[in-house]
PDB file of C-alpha atoms in Angstrom:
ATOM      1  CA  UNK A   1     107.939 145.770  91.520  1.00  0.00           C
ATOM      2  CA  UNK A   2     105.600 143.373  93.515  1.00  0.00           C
ATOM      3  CA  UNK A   3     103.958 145.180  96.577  1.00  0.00           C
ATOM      4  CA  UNK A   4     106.215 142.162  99.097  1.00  0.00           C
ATOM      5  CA  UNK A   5     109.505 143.208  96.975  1.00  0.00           C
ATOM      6  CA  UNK A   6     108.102 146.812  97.996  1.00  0.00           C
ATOM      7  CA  UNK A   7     107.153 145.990 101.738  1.00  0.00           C
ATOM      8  CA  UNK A   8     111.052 144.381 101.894  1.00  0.00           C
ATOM      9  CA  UNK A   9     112.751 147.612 102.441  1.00  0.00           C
ATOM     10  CA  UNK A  10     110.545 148.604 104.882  1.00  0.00           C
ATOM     11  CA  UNK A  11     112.756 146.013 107.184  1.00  0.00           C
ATOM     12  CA  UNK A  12     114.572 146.929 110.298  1.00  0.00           C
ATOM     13  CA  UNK A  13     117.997 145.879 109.286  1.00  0.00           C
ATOM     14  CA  UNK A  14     117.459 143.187 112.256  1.00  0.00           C
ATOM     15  CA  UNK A  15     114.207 142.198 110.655  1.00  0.00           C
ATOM     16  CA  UNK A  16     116.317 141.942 107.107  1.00  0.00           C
ATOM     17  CA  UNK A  17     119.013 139.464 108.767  1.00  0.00           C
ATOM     18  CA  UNK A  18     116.511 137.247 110.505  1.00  0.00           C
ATOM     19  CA  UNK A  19     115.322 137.194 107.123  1.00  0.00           C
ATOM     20  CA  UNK A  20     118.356 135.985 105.693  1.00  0.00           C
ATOM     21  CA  UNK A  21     118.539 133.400 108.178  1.00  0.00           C
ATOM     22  CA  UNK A  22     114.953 131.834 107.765  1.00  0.00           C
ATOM     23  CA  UNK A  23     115.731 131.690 104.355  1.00  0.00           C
ATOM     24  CA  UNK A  24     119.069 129.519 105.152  1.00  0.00           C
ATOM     25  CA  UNK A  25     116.530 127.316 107.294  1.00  0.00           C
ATOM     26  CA  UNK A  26     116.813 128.153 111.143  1.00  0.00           C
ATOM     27  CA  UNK A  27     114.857 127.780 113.602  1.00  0.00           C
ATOM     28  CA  UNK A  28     113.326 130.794 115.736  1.00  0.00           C
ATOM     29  CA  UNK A  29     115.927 128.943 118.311  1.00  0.00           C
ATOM     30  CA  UNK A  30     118.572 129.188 115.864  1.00  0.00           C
ATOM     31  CA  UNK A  31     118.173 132.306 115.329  1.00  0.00           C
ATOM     32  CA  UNK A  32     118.229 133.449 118.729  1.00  0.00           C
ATOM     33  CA  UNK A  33     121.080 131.784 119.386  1.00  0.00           C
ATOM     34  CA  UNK A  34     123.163 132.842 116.249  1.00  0.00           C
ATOM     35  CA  UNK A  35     122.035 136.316 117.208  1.00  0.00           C
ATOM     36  CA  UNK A  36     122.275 136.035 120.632  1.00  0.00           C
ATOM     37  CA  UNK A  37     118.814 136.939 121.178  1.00  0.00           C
ATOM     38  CA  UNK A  38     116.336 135.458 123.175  1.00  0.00           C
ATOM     39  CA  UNK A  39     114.239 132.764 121.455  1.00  0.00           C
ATOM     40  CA  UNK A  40     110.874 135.021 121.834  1.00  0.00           C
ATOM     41  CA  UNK A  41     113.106 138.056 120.344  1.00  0.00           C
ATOM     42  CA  UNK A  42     113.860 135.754 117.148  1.00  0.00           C
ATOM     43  CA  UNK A  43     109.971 134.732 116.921  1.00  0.00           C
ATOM     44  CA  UNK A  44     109.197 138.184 117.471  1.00  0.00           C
ATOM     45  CA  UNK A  45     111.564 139.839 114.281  1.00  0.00           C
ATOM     46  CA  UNK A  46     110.315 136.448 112.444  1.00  0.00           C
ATOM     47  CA  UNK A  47     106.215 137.373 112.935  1.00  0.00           C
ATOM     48  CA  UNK A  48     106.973 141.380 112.087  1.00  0.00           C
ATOM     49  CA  UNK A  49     109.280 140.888 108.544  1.00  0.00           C
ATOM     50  CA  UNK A  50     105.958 138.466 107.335  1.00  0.00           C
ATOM     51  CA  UNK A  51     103.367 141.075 108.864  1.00  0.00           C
ATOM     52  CA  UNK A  52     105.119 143.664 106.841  1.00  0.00           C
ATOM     53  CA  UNK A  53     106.359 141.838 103.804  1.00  0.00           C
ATOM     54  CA  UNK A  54     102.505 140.171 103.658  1.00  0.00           C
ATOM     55  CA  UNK A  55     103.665 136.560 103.821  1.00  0.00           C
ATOM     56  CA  UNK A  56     101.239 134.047 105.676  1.00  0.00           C
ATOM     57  CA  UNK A  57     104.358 131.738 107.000  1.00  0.00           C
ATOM     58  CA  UNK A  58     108.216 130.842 106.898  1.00  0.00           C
ATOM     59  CA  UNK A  59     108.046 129.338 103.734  1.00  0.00           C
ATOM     60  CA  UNK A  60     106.753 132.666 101.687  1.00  0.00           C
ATOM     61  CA  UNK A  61     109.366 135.064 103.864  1.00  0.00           C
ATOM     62  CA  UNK A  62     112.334 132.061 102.538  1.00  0.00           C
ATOM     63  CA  UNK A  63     110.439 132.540  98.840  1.00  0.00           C
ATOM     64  CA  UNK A  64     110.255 136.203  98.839  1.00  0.00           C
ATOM     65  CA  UNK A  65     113.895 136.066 100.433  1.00  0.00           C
ATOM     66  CA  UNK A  66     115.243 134.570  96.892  1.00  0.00           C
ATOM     67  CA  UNK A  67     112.840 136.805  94.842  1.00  0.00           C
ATOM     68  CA  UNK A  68     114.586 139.702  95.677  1.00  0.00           C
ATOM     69  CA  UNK A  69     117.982 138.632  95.875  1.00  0.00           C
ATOM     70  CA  UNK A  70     118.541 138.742  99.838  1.00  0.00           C
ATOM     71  CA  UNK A  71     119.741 135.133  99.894  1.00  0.00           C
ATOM     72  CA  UNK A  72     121.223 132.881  96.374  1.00  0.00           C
ATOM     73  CA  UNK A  73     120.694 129.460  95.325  1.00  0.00           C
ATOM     74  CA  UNK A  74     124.383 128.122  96.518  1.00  0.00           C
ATOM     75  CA  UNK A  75     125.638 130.977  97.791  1.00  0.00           C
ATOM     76  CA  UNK A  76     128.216 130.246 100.898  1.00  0.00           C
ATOM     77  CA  UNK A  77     127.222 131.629 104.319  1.00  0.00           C
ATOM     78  CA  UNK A  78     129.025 134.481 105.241  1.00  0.00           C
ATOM     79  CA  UNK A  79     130.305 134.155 109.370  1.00  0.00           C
ATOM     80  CA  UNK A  80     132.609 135.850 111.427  1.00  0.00           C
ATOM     81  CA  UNK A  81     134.893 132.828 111.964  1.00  0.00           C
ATOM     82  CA  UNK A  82     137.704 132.041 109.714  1.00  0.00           C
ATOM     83  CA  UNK A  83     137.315 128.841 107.606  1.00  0.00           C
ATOM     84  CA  UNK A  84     138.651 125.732 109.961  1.00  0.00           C
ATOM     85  CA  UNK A  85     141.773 125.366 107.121  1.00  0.00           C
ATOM     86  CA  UNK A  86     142.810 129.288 107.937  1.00  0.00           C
ATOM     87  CA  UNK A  87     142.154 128.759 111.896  1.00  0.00           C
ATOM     88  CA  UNK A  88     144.676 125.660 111.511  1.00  0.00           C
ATOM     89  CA  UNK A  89     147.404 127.428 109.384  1.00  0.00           C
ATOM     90  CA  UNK A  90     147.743 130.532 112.091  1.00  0.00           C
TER      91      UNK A  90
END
């Protein structure tokens, strides 16, 4: 296993999700907000997961992301909120 696949489990599981969410293409502010987090909290789990994992920038954490199987080409975003259909029906 690559030394990066390695450093992945070495993740906070907070580090791990803002991971995840990098990978689906927010912003530090996006991620603060999805996580309700401060935006300096989201930059700040965004800096350590590439310090640890050894990437230089975003686009090597989203890369690394897919190379271990954290985040799938296509896969549907998993949220807390029923799907608008379901909120209708009830």
């Amino acid at each position: 296993m690559h030394i990066r696949h390695q450093a992945l489990f070495s993740l906070t599981a907070r580090e791990r999700e803002v991971t995840l969410l990098v990978a689906r293409g927010l912003s530090n502010d996006e991620i603060g907000r999805r996580l309700h987090i401060s935006y300096a909290t989201a930059k700040t789990h965004v800096n350590r997961a590439m310090m640890k994992s050894g990437c230089r920038d975003r686009a090597q954490l989203v890369i690394l992301a897919y190379e271990c199987g954290l985040i799938r080409v296509g896969e549907p975003e998993k949220t807390d909120t029923p799907p608008l259909e379901d909120a209708r029906a009830s």
